[in-house]
Amino acid sequence: MRKNIAAGNWKMNLNLDQSVELAHQVSKEQIPNDVEVILGVPYPFLYSCSLHTNQNNKVHLAAQNCNEHEKGAFTGEVSLDQLISVGVDYIIIGHSERRTIYGESDELLAQKIKTVLSKGLKVIFCCGEPLNIREGNKQEDFVANQLKNGLFNISAENLKSVIIAYEPIWAIGTGKTASPQQAQDMHAFIRNAVKNQYGEAASKEVSILYGGSVKPANAKDLFSNADVDGGLVGGASLKVESFVPIINSF
Ligand code: PEP
């Protein structure tokens, strides 16, 4: 169901104490009725944070990645059953840092999504163009391909377990935010692509988050757009003083 969502992606930041404290502080908040909060916590701290997020039914836990295989000899990798056992509800799939630094292809992401959904978990699927593509005004084609090859081979039923995050790479961690109009244009484009693939009802139900230097100062302007259902937030999700105002920006 379409929801307003404030999702934090902590990436490879914070230690155990800092993570637990942040999860505790966020979970103590009175989250507005129509908002869901998701915390993308580093693997080693998921269980400890779950003991706090469990206390608030509006706060959920995400892993920032997963392995596409069920189990076995994959040294250093983490399986979905392992993530389920520590209280994870969502998996972030296809973050641009996974795509660009670790070379994750659309095909691999599609495989991961299939495994995540088969386990009954939910997906936050990231897409978004690099700067040179935006400068060439080719962002729609670029994102359409990411959706087609990475996401759109799942069923309409399974799409109900997916949140899409549009994250222009040129805006991630750079302090350069897409303007509210640029965000709205791409979100409307993505919603229309969902409509073409799955029909109008599905397109109205899917939540589409914006990511890229979301801060308390710009969250309201971004989230007030018709097709922007919230944010996937990196830097500003690392402190309760900046993340809570974003949660309250709908
Ligand atoms: C992100 O990590 O997905 C992100 C958008 O980061 P930031 O908010 O720091 O740009």
PDB file of C-alpha atoms and ligand atoms in Angstrom:
ATOM      1  CA  MET A   1       0.000   0.000   0.000  1.00  0.00           C
ATOM      2  CA  ARG A   2       1.235   3.493  -0.811  1.00  0.00           C
ATOM      3  CA  LYS A   3       2.661   5.096   2.302  1.00  0.00           C
ATOM      4  CA  ASN A   4       4.696   8.085   3.355  1.00  0.00           C
ATOM      5  CA  ILE A   5       8.103   6.731   4.230  1.00  0.00           C
ATOM      6  CA  ALA A   6      11.211   8.181   5.826  1.00  0.00           C
ATOM      7  CA  ALA A   7      14.014   5.660   5.335  1.00  0.00           C
ATOM      8  CA  GLY A   8      17.538   6.109   6.654  1.00  0.00           C
ATOM      9  CA  ASN A   9      20.588   4.483   5.085  1.00  0.00           C
ATOM     10  CA  TRP A  10      23.367   4.505   7.643  1.00  0.00           C
ATOM     11  CA  LYS A  11      25.872   2.961   5.184  1.00  0.00           C
ATOM     12  CA  MET A  12      29.222   2.032   6.813  1.00  0.00           C
ATOM     13  CA  ASN A  13      28.884   4.601   9.603  1.00  0.00           C
ATOM     14  CA  LEU A  14      28.409   4.475  13.396  1.00  0.00           C
ATOM     15  CA  ASN A  15      29.632   1.891  15.922  1.00  0.00           C
ATOM     16  CA  LEU A  16      27.498  -0.414  18.087  1.00  0.00           C
ATOM     17  CA  ASP A  17      26.801   2.092  20.853  1.00  0.00           C
ATOM     18  CA  GLN A  18      25.992   4.901  18.442  1.00  0.00           C
ATOM     19  CA  SER A  19      23.726   2.647  16.370  1.00  0.00           C
ATOM     20  CA  VAL A  20      21.793   1.370  19.358  1.00  0.00           C
ATOM     21  CA  GLU A  21      21.411   4.894  20.743  1.00  0.00           C
ATOM     22  CA  LEU A  22      20.098   6.218  17.413  1.00  0.00           C
ATOM     23  CA  ALA A  23      17.681   3.286  16.985  1.00  0.00           C
ATOM     24  CA  HIS A  24      16.515   3.850  20.560  1.00  0.00           C
ATOM     25  CA  GLN A  25      15.983   7.592  20.076  1.00  0.00           C
ATOM     26  CA  VAL A  26      14.085   7.173  16.793  1.00  0.00           C
ATOM     27  CA  SER A  27      11.958   4.349  18.205  1.00  0.00           C
ATOM     28  CA  LYS A  28      10.955   6.553  21.168  1.00  0.00           C
ATOM     29  CA  GLU A  29       9.478   9.141  18.798  1.00  0.00           C
ATOM     30  CA  GLN A  30       5.784   9.583  18.217  1.00  0.00           C
ATOM     31  CA  ILE A  31       5.779   8.864  14.460  1.00  0.00           C
ATOM     32  CA  PRO A  32       2.906  10.594  12.613  1.00  0.00           C
ATOM     33  CA  ASN A  33       0.052   8.204  11.787  1.00  0.00           C
ATOM     34  CA  ASP A  34       0.511   8.242   8.049  1.00  0.00           C
ATOM     35  CA  VAL A  35       4.294   7.759   8.145  1.00  0.00           C
ATOM     36  CA  GLU A  36       6.473   4.649   8.274  1.00  0.00           C
ATOM     37  CA  VAL A  37      10.129   4.824   9.293  1.00  0.00           C
ATOM     38  CA  ILE A  38      12.772   2.387   8.049  1.00  0.00           C
ATOM     39  CA  LEU A  39      16.326   2.236   9.403  1.00  0.00           C
ATOM     40  CA  GLY A  40      19.015   0.789   7.104  1.00  0.00           C
ATOM     41  CA  VAL A  41      21.443  -0.455   9.745  1.00  0.00           C
ATOM     42  CA  PRO A  42      24.895  -2.059   9.204  1.00  0.00           C
ATOM     43  CA  TYR A  43      24.764  -5.869   9.447  1.00  0.00           C
ATOM     44  CA  PRO A  44      26.538  -6.289  12.807  1.00  0.00           C
ATOM     45  CA  PHE A  45      24.147  -3.970  14.616  1.00  0.00           C
ATOM     46  CA  LEU A  46      20.826  -5.144  13.198  1.00  0.00           C
ATOM     47  CA  TYR A  47      19.898  -7.430  16.081  1.00  0.00           C
ATOM     48  CA  SER A  48      20.748  -4.925  18.805  1.00  0.00           C
ATOM     49  CA  CYS A  49      18.813  -2.214  16.984  1.00  0.00           C
ATOM     50  CA  SER A  50      15.847  -4.549  16.474  1.00  0.00           C
ATOM     51  CA  LEU A  51      15.394  -4.688  20.253  1.00  0.00           C
ATOM     52  CA  HIS A  52      14.513  -0.965  20.038  1.00  0.00           C
ATOM     53  CA  THR A  53      12.699  -0.803  16.695  1.00  0.00           C
ATOM     54  CA  ASN A  54      10.515  -3.697  17.956  1.00  0.00           C
ATOM     55  CA  GLN A  55       9.097  -1.301  20.517  1.00  0.00           C
ATOM     56  CA  ASN A  56       7.511   0.930  17.883  1.00  0.00           C
ATOM     57  CA  ASN A  57       5.312  -0.623  15.208  1.00  0.00           C
ATOM     58  CA  LYS A  58       5.961   2.331  12.870  1.00  0.00           C
ATOM     59  CA  VAL A  59       9.721   1.748  12.832  1.00  0.00           C
ATOM     60  CA  HIS A  60      11.169  -1.061  10.694  1.00  0.00           C
ATOM     61  CA  LEU A  61      14.609  -2.437  10.047  1.00  0.00           C
ATOM     62  CA  ALA A  62      16.331  -2.719   6.669  1.00  0.00           C
ATOM     63  CA  ALA A  63      19.553  -4.432   5.670  1.00  0.00           C
ATOM     64  CA  GLN A  64      21.626  -2.502   3.134  1.00  0.00           C
ATOM     65  CA  ASN A  65      22.320  -5.555   0.979  1.00  0.00           C
ATOM     66  CA  CYS A  66      21.951  -9.337   0.941  1.00  0.00           C
ATOM     67  CA  ASN A  67      23.284 -12.322  -0.927  1.00  0.00           C
ATOM     68  CA  GLU A  68      21.200 -13.746  -3.746  1.00  0.00           C
ATOM     69  CA  HIS A  69      21.780 -17.355  -2.679  1.00  0.00           C
ATOM     70  CA  GLU A  70      19.836 -19.239  -0.038  1.00  0.00           C
ATOM     71  CA  LYS A  71      22.908 -20.413   1.957  1.00  0.00           C
ATOM     72  CA  GLY A  72      26.239 -22.120   1.603  1.00  0.00           C
ATOM     73  CA  ALA A  73      29.909 -21.496   0.894  1.00  0.00           C
ATOM     74  CA  PHE A  74      29.891 -17.737   0.296  1.00  0.00           C
ATOM     75  CA  THR A  75      32.514 -16.410   2.678  1.00  0.00           C
ATOM     76  CA  GLY A  76      31.756 -12.947   4.001  1.00  0.00           C
ATOM     77  CA  GLU A  77      28.207 -12.870   2.645  1.00  0.00           C
ATOM     78  CA  VAL A  78      24.914 -12.663   4.563  1.00  0.00           C
ATOM     79  CA  SER A  79      21.805 -14.651   3.687  1.00  0.00           C
ATOM     80  CA  LEU A  80      18.183 -13.661   3.854  1.00  0.00           C
ATOM     81  CA  ASP A  81      17.363 -16.306   6.457  1.00  0.00           C
ATOM     82  CA  GLN A  82      20.109 -14.831   8.616  1.00  0.00           C
ATOM     83  CA  LEU A  83      18.634 -11.354   8.135  1.00  0.00           C
ATOM     84  CA  ILE A  84      15.133 -12.584   8.948  1.00  0.00           C
ATOM     85  CA  SER A  85      16.469 -14.129  12.160  1.00  0.00           C
ATOM     86  CA  VAL A  86      17.693 -10.719  13.371  1.00  0.00           C
ATOM     87  CA  GLY A  87      14.423  -8.911  12.690  1.00  0.00           C
ATOM     88  CA  VAL A  88      14.863  -7.372   9.236  1.00  0.00           C
ATOM     89  CA  ASP A  89      11.760  -6.455   7.207  1.00  0.00           C
ATOM     90  CA  TYR A  90      13.284  -4.666   4.197  1.00  0.00           C
ATOM     91  CA  ILE A  91      16.372  -5.068   2.023  1.00  0.00           C
ATOM     92  CA  ILE A  92      17.863  -2.143   0.114  1.00  0.00           C
ATOM     93  CA  ILE A  93      18.670  -3.482  -3.356  1.00  0.00           C
ATOM     94  CA  GLY A  94      20.638  -1.721  -6.060  1.00  0.00           C
ATOM     95  CA  HIS A  95      21.927   1.297  -4.167  1.00  0.00           C
ATOM     96  CA  SER A  96      24.202   3.188  -6.559  1.00  0.00           C
ATOM     97  CA  GLU A  97      27.179   2.457  -4.306  1.00  0.00           C
ATOM     98  CA  ARG A  98      26.553  -1.276  -4.754  1.00  0.00           C
ATOM     99  CA  ARG A  99      26.101  -0.813  -8.487  1.00  0.00           C
ATOM    100  CA  THR A 100      29.140   1.379  -9.097  1.00  0.00           C
ATOM    101  CA  ILE A 101      31.684   0.347  -6.431  1.00  0.00           C
ATOM    102  CA  TYR A 102      30.821  -3.369  -6.315  1.00  0.00           C
ATOM    103  CA  GLY A 103      29.726  -3.757  -9.930  1.00  0.00           C
ATOM    104  CA  GLU A 104      26.275  -5.161  -9.175  1.00  0.00           C
ATOM    105  CA  SER A 105      24.464  -5.642 -12.472  1.00  0.00           C
ATOM    106  CA  ASP A 106      20.758  -5.381 -13.197  1.00  0.00           C
ATOM    107  CA  GLU A 107      20.739  -9.164 -13.628  1.00  0.00           C
ATOM    108  CA  LEU A 108      22.255  -9.729 -10.178  1.00  0.00           C
ATOM    109  CA  LEU A 109      19.805  -7.258  -8.633  1.00  0.00           C
ATOM    110  CA  ALA A 110      16.897  -9.067 -10.288  1.00  0.00           C
ATOM    111  CA  GLN A 111      18.158 -12.322  -8.759  1.00  0.00           C
ATOM    112  CA  LYS A 112      18.448 -10.718  -5.322  1.00  0.00           C
ATOM    113  CA  ILE A 113      14.933  -9.302  -5.585  1.00  0.00           C
ATOM    114  CA  LYS A 114      13.567 -12.727  -6.492  1.00  0.00           C
ATOM    115  CA  THR A 115      15.191 -14.284  -3.421  1.00  0.00           C
ATOM    116  CA  VAL A 116      14.081 -11.443  -1.118  1.00  0.00           C
ATOM    117  CA  LEU A 117      10.470 -11.742  -2.253  1.00  0.00           C
ATOM    118  CA  SER A 118      10.511 -15.539  -2.040  1.00  0.00           C
ATOM    119  CA  LYS A 119      11.415 -15.148   1.628  1.00  0.00           C
ATOM    120  CA  GLY A 120       8.489 -12.814   2.283  1.00  0.00           C
ATOM    121  CA  LEU A 121      10.659  -9.734   2.850  1.00  0.00           C
ATOM    122  CA  LYS A 122      10.232  -6.330   1.244  1.00  0.00           C
ATOM    123  CA  VAL A 123      12.507  -4.551  -1.213  1.00  0.00           C
ATOM    124  CA  ILE A 124      13.650  -0.952  -1.455  1.00  0.00           C
ATOM    125  CA  PHE A 125      14.787  -0.848  -5.095  1.00  0.00           C
ATOM    126  CA  CYS A 126      17.135   2.033  -5.912  1.00  0.00           C
ATOM    127  CA  CYS A 127      17.520   3.576  -9.335  1.00  0.00           C
ATOM    128  CA  GLY A 128      18.947   6.849 -10.621  1.00  0.00           C
ATOM    129  CA  GLU A 129      21.276   8.341 -13.176  1.00  0.00           C
ATOM    130  CA  PRO A 130      24.873   9.607 -12.983  1.00  0.00           C
ATOM    131  CA  LEU A 131      25.733  13.230 -13.768  1.00  0.00           C
ATOM    132  CA  ASN A 132      26.800  12.715 -17.393  1.00  0.00           C
ATOM    133  CA  ILE A 133      23.450  11.078 -18.186  1.00  0.00           C
ATOM    134  CA  ARG A 134      21.554  13.976 -16.552  1.00  0.00           C
ATOM    135  CA  GLU A 135      23.693  16.478 -18.463  1.00  0.00           C
ATOM    136  CA  GLY A 136      22.778  14.697 -21.688  1.00  0.00           C
ATOM    137  CA  ASN A 137      19.103  14.777 -20.644  1.00  0.00           C
ATOM    138  CA  LYS A 138      18.921  10.999 -20.940  1.00  0.00           C
ATOM    139  CA  GLN A 139      17.794  10.289 -17.353  1.00  0.00           C
ATOM    140  CA  GLU A 140      14.411   8.880 -18.370  1.00  0.00           C
ATOM    141  CA  ASP A 141      15.886   6.257 -20.723  1.00  0.00           C
ATOM    142  CA  PHE A 142      18.528   5.379 -18.156  1.00  0.00           C
ATOM    143  CA  VAL A 143      16.069   4.840 -15.302  1.00  0.00           C
ATOM    144  CA  ALA A 144      13.573   3.061 -17.582  1.00  0.00           C
ATOM    145  CA  ASN A 145      16.302   0.508 -18.361  1.00  0.00           C
ATOM    146  CA  GLN A 146      17.165   0.032 -14.694  1.00  0.00           C
ATOM    147  CA  LEU A 147      13.491  -0.623 -13.945  1.00  0.00           C
ATOM    148  CA  LYS A 148      12.994  -2.932 -16.912  1.00  0.00           C
ATOM    149  CA  ASN A 149      16.101  -5.043 -16.345  1.00  0.00           C
ATOM    150  CA  GLY A 150      16.316  -4.952 -12.552  1.00  0.00           C
ATOM    151  CA  LEU A 151      12.754  -4.833 -11.278  1.00  0.00           C
ATOM    152  CA  PHE A 152      10.046  -5.411 -13.836  1.00  0.00           C
ATOM    153  CA  ASN A 153      10.349  -9.164 -14.122  1.00  0.00           C
ATOM    154  CA  ILE A 154       8.447  -9.669 -10.846  1.00  0.00           C
ATOM    155  CA  SER A 155       4.679 -10.225 -10.696  1.00  0.00           C
ATOM    156  CA  ALA A 156       2.111  -7.517  -9.962  1.00  0.00           C
ATOM    157  CA  GLU A 157       1.406  -9.279  -6.672  1.00  0.00           C
ATOM    158  CA  ASN A 158       5.067  -9.100  -5.689  1.00  0.00           C
ATOM    159  CA  LEU A 159       5.272  -5.430  -6.641  1.00  0.00           C
ATOM    160  CA  LYS A 160       3.136  -4.772  -3.548  1.00  0.00           C
ATOM    161  CA  SER A 161       6.241  -5.666  -1.500  1.00  0.00           C
ATOM    162  CA  VAL A 162       8.456  -3.145  -3.285  1.00  0.00           C
ATOM    163  CA  ILE A 163       9.288   0.485  -2.593  1.00  0.00           C
ATOM    164  CA  ILE A 164      11.138   2.327  -5.354  1.00  0.00           C
ATOM    165  CA  ALA A 165      13.783   4.908  -4.445  1.00  0.00           C
ATOM    166  CA  TYR A 166      14.805   7.385  -7.145  1.00  0.00           C
ATOM    167  CA  GLU A 167      18.300   8.525  -6.242  1.00  0.00           C
ATOM    168  CA  PRO A 168      20.141  10.613  -8.839  1.00  0.00           C
ATOM    169  CA  ILE A 169      23.781   9.701  -8.261  1.00  0.00           C
ATOM    170  CA  TRP A 170      24.897  13.303  -8.695  1.00  0.00           C
ATOM    171  CA  ALA A 171      22.831  14.218  -5.631  1.00  0.00           C
ATOM    172  CA  ILE A 172      23.987  11.449  -3.262  1.00  0.00           C
ATOM    173  CA  GLY A 173      26.318  12.664  -0.536  1.00  0.00           C
ATOM    174  CA  THR A 174      27.200  15.746  -2.592  1.00  0.00           C
ATOM    175  CA  GLY A 175      24.979  18.327  -0.929  1.00  0.00           C
ATOM    176  CA  LYS A 176      23.389  18.914  -4.383  1.00  0.00           C
ATOM    177  CA  THR A 177      19.712  18.072  -4.142  1.00  0.00           C
ATOM    178  CA  ALA A 178      17.464  17.611  -7.146  1.00  0.00           C
ATOM    179  CA  SER A 179      15.012  20.491  -7.241  1.00  0.00           C
ATOM    180  CA  PRO A 180      11.478  19.583  -6.147  1.00  0.00           C
ATOM    181  CA  GLN A 181      10.448  19.874  -9.815  1.00  0.00           C
ATOM    182  CA  GLN A 182      13.266  17.603 -11.039  1.00  0.00           C
ATOM    183  CA  ALA A 183      12.290  15.052  -8.390  1.00  0.00           C
ATOM    184  CA  GLN A 184       8.591  15.283  -9.230  1.00  0.00           C
ATOM    185  CA  ASP A 185       9.261  14.910 -12.975  1.00  0.00           C
ATOM    186  CA  MET A 186      11.278  11.731 -12.487  1.00  0.00           C
ATOM    187  CA  HIS A 187       8.860  10.308  -9.941  1.00  0.00           C
ATOM    188  CA  ALA A 188       5.949  10.888 -12.316  1.00  0.00           C
ATOM    189  CA  PHE A 189       7.987   9.221 -15.055  1.00  0.00           C
ATOM    190  CA  ILE A 190       8.693   6.194 -12.822  1.00  0.00           C
ATOM    191  CA  ARG A 191       5.052   5.943 -11.746  1.00  0.00           C
ATOM    192  CA  ASN A 192       4.029   6.012 -15.394  1.00  0.00           C
ATOM    193  CA  ALA A 193       6.531   3.247 -16.191  1.00  0.00           C
ATOM    194  CA  VAL A 194       4.948   1.176 -13.395  1.00  0.00           C
ATOM    195  CA  LYS A 195       1.529   1.933 -14.899  1.00  0.00           C
ATOM    196  CA  ASN A 196       2.627   0.757 -18.341  1.00  0.00           C
ATOM    197  CA  GLN A 197       4.019  -2.459 -16.908  1.00  0.00           C
ATOM    198  CA  TYR A 198       1.510  -3.316 -14.178  1.00  0.00           C
ATOM    199  CA  GLY A 199      -1.547  -1.101 -14.694  1.00  0.00           C
ATOM    200  CA  GLU A 200      -2.962   2.007 -13.106  1.00  0.00           C
ATOM    201  CA  ALA A 201      -3.975   0.520  -9.742  1.00  0.00           C
ATOM    202  CA  ALA A 202      -0.437  -0.798  -9.133  1.00  0.00           C
ATOM    203  CA  SER A 203       1.083   2.551 -10.117  1.00  0.00           C
ATOM    204  CA  LYS A 204      -1.094   4.374  -7.597  1.00  0.00           C
ATOM    205  CA  GLU A 205      -0.166   1.934  -4.830  1.00  0.00           C
ATOM    206  CA  VAL A 206       3.610   1.948  -5.143  1.00  0.00           C
ATOM    207  CA  SER A 207       5.598   4.276  -2.863  1.00  0.00           C
ATOM    208  CA  ILE A 208       8.386   6.166  -4.637  1.00  0.00           C
ATOM    209  CA  LEU A 209      11.033   7.765  -2.420  1.00  0.00           C
ATOM    210  CA  TYR A 210      13.503  10.466  -3.383  1.00  0.00           C
ATOM    211  CA  GLY A 211      17.131  10.146  -2.262  1.00  0.00           C
ATOM    212  CA  GLY A 212      20.000  12.586  -2.642  1.00  0.00           C
ATOM    213  CA  SER A 213      21.024  15.077   0.047  1.00  0.00           C
ATOM    214  CA  VAL A 214      17.620  15.178   1.735  1.00  0.00           C
ATOM    215  CA  LYS A 215      17.860  17.395   4.825  1.00  0.00           C
ATOM    216  CA  PRO A 216      15.428  18.988   7.273  1.00  0.00           C
ATOM    217  CA  ALA A 217      15.650  22.191   5.204  1.00  0.00           C
ATOM    218  CA  ASN A 218      14.499  20.643   1.910  1.00  0.00           C
ATOM    219  CA  ALA A 219      12.422  17.622   2.975  1.00  0.00           C
ATOM    220  CA  LYS A 220       9.049  19.423   3.070  1.00  0.00           C
ATOM    221  CA  ASP A 221       9.471  20.905  -0.402  1.00  0.00           C
ATOM    222  CA  LEU A 222      10.469  17.535  -1.838  1.00  0.00           C
ATOM    223  CA  PHE A 223       7.816  15.461  -0.045  1.00  0.00           C
ATOM    224  CA  SER A 224       4.974  17.835  -0.911  1.00  0.00           C
ATOM    225  CA  ASN A 225       5.152  16.796  -4.583  1.00  0.00           C
ATOM    226  CA  ALA A 226       2.307  14.588  -5.784  1.00  0.00           C
ATOM    227  CA  ASP A 227       4.516  11.645  -6.743  1.00  0.00           C
ATOM    228  CA  VAL A 228       7.138  11.882  -3.987  1.00  0.00           C
ATOM    229  CA  ASP A 229       6.139   9.595  -1.117  1.00  0.00           C
ATOM    230  CA  GLY A 230       9.105  10.261   1.117  1.00  0.00           C
ATOM    231  CA  GLY A 231      12.862   9.938   1.203  1.00  0.00           C
ATOM    232  CA  LEU A 232      15.793   7.562   1.392  1.00  0.00           C
ATOM    233  CA  VAL A 233      18.203   9.570   3.489  1.00  0.00           C
ATOM    234  CA  GLY A 234      21.925   9.016   3.960  1.00  0.00           C
ATOM    235  CA  GLY A 235      23.938  11.634   5.888  1.00  0.00           C
ATOM    236  CA  ALA A 236      20.979  13.309   7.577  1.00  0.00           C
ATOM    237  CA  SER A 237      19.733   9.965   8.945  1.00  0.00           C
ATOM    238  CA  LEU A 238      22.819   9.568  11.146  1.00  0.00           C
ATOM    239  CA  LYS A 239      21.695  12.057  13.780  1.00  0.00           C
ATOM    240  CA  VAL A 240      18.400  12.101  15.597  1.00  0.00           C
ATOM    241  CA  GLU A 241      18.356  15.944  15.381  1.00  0.00           C
ATOM    242  CA  SER A 242      18.325  15.842  11.586  1.00  0.00           C
ATOM    243  CA  PHE A 243      16.373  12.620  10.961  1.00  0.00           C
ATOM    244  CA  VAL A 244      13.391  13.300  13.227  1.00  0.00           C
ATOM    245  CA  PRO A 245      12.544  16.645  11.523  1.00  0.00           C
ATOM    246  CA  ILE A 246      12.611  14.755   8.197  1.00  0.00           C
ATOM    247  CA  ILE A 247      10.159  12.171   9.628  1.00  0.00           C
ATOM    248  CA  ASN A 248       7.949  15.133  10.534  1.00  0.00           C
ATOM    249  CA  SER A 249       8.149  16.752   7.092  1.00  0.00           C
ATOM    250  CA  PHE A 250       5.094  15.157   5.476  1.00  0.00           C
TER     251      PHE A 250
HETATM  252  C1  PEP B   1      21.756   7.539   0.208  1.00  0.00           C
HETATM  253  O1  PEP B   1      22.578   7.033   0.937  1.00  0.00           O
HETATM  254  O2  PEP B   1      20.981   6.800  -0.396  1.00  0.00           O
HETATM  255  C2  PEP B   1      21.700   9.003   0.113  1.00  0.00           C
HETATM  256  C3  PEP B   1      20.752   9.540  -0.605  1.00  0.00           C
HETATM  257  O3  PEP B   1      22.655   9.708   0.788  1.00  0.00           O
HETATM  258  P1  PEP B   1      22.630  11.313   1.136  1.00  0.00           P
HETATM  259  O4  PEP B   1      21.285  11.583   1.742  1.00  0.00           O
HETATM  260  O5  PEP B   1      23.752  11.473   2.104  1.00  0.00           O
HETATM  261  O6  PEP B   1      22.821  12.038  -0.146  1.00  0.00           O
END
